XYZ file of N, CA and C in Angstrom:
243
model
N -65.508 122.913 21.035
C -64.393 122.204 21.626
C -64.894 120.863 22.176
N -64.188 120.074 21.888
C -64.324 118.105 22.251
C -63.478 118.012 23.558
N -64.322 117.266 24.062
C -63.339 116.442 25.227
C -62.111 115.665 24.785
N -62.736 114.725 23.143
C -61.499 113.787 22.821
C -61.120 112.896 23.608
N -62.736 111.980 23.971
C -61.729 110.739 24.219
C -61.140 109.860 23.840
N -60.399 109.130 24.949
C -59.355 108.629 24.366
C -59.974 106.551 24.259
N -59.739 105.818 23.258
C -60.126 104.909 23.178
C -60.007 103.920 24.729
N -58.576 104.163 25.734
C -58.174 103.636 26.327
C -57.694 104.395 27.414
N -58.079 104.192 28.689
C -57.598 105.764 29.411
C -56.136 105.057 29.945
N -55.477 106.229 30.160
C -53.925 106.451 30.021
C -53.730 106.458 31.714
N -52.953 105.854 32.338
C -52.776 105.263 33.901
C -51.504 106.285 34.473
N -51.400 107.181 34.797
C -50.313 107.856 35.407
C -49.744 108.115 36.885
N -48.878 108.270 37.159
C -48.229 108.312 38.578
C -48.412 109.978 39.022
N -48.988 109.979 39.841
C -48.934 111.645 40.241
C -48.929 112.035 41.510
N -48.090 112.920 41.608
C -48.338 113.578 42.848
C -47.180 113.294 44.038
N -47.021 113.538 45.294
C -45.722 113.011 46.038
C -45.959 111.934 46.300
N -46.879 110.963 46.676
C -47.182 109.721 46.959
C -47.382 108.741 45.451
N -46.860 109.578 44.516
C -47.512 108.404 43.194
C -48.946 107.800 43.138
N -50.081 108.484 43.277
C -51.148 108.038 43.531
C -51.756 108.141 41.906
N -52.282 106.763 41.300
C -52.678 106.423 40.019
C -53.430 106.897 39.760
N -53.962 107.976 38.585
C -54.763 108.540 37.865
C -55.113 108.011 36.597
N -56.581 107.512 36.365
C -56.572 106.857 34.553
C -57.045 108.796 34.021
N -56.223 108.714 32.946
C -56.621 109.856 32.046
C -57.817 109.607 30.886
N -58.683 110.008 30.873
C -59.551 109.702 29.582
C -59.883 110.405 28.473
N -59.339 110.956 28.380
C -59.774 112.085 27.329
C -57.950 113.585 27.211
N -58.210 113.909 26.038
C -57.265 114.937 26.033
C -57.716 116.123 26.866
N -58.613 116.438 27.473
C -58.944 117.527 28.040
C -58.262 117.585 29.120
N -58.435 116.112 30.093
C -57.452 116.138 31.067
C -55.783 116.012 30.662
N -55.818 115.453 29.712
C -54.465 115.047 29.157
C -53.699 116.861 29.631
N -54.360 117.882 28.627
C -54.251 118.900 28.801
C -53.882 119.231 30.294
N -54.929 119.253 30.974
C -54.914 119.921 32.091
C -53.751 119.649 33.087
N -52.865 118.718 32.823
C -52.077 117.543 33.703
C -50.487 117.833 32.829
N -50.910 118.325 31.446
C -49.399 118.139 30.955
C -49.282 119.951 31.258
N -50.383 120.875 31.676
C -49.992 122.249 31.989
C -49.787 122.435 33.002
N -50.362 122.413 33.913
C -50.649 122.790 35.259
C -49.518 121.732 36.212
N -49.498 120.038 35.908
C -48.719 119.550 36.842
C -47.745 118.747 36.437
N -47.355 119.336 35.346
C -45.819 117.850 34.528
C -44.675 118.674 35.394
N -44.032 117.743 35.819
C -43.375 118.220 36.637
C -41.448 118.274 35.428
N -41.577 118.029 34.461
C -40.562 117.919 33.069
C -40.785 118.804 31.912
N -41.708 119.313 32.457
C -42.027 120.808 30.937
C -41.301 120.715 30.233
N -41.598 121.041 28.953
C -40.877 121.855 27.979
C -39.975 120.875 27.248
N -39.983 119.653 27.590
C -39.278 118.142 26.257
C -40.062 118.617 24.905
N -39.348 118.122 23.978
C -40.003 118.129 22.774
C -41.256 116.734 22.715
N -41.253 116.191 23.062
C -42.096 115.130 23.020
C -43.155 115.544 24.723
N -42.961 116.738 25.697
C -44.506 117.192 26.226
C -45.125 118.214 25.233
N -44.137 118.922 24.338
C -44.729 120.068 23.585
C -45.534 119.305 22.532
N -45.113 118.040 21.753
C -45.719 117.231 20.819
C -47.099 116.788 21.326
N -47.287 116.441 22.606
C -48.415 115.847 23.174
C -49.571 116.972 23.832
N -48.665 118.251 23.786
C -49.547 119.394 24.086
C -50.186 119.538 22.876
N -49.755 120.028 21.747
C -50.152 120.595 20.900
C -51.194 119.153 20.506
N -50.444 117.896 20.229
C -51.756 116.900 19.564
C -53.251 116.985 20.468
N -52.772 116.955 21.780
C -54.163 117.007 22.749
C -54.902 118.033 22.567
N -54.630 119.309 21.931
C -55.314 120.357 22.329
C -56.039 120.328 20.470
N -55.295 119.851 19.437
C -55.697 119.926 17.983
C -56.469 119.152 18.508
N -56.449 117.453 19.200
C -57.937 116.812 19.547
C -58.857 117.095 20.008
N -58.855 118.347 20.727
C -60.403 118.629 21.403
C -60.597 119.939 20.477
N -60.040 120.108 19.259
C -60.050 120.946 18.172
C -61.014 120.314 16.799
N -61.034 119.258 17.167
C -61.559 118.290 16.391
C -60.090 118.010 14.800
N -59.148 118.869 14.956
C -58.199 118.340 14.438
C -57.349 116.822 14.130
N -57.418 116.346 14.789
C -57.039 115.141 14.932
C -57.651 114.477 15.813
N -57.899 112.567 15.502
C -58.390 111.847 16.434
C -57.499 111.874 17.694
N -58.676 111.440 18.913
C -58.178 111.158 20.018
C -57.319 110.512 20.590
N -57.248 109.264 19.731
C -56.318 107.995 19.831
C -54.386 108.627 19.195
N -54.870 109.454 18.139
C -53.374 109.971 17.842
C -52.717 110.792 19.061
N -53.583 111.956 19.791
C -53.373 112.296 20.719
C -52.595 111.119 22.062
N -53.519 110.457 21.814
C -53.043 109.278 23.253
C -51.601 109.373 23.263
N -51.677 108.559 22.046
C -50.240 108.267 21.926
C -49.202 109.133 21.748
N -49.384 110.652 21.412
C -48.449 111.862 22.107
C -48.288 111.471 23.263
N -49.403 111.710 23.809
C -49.393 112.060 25.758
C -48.693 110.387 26.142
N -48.742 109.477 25.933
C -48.294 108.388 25.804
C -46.397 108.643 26.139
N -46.474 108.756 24.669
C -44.968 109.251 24.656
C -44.272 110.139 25.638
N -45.370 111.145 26.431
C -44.616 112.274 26.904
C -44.879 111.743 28.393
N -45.769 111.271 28.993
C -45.387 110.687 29.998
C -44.528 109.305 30.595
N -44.331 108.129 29.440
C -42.918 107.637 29.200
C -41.958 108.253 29.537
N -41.553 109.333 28.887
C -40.603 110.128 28.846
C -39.987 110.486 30.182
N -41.334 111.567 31.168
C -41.750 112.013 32.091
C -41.513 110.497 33.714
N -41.692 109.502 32.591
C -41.484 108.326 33.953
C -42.588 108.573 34.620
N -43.752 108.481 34.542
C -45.160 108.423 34.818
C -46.230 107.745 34.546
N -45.445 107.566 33.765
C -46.511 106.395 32.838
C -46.818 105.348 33.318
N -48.176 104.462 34.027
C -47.835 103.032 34.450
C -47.946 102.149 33.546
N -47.617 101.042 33.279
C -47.190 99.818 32.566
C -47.490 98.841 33.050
């Protein structure tokens, strides 16, 4: 199993205070879209689950992953910009 990082780490809002997290890798991607998405279950967190977890599968590159988790925290309104 790969960490899968990610070319560019991914900047997110978390927590009750919105306190900025860079994501680097799908491992955390993982750990953040299970344990603390507070929007479960969109078709586009399930898309970014499954790509993150085929990336540290060595299934797919990391960078395709990103841009799941990308998409799903957009979605999620977490994403910073």
């Amino acid at each position: 199993m790969y960490n899968a990082w990610f070319s560019k780490p991914v900047p997110v809002s978390i927590g009750i205070t919105g306190g900025i997290r860079n994501l680097s890798n799908a491992e955390q991607a993982v750990e953040l879209l299970t344990a603390h998405w507070r929007d479960g279950g969109s078709a586009k967190h399930r898309a970014a689950l499954r790509a993150c977890r085929q990336a540290m599968n060595g299934g797919i590159s990391a960078d395709v992953a990103r841009d799941a988790f990308v998409e799903a925290a957009r979605e999620a309104r977490i994403l910073v910009e």
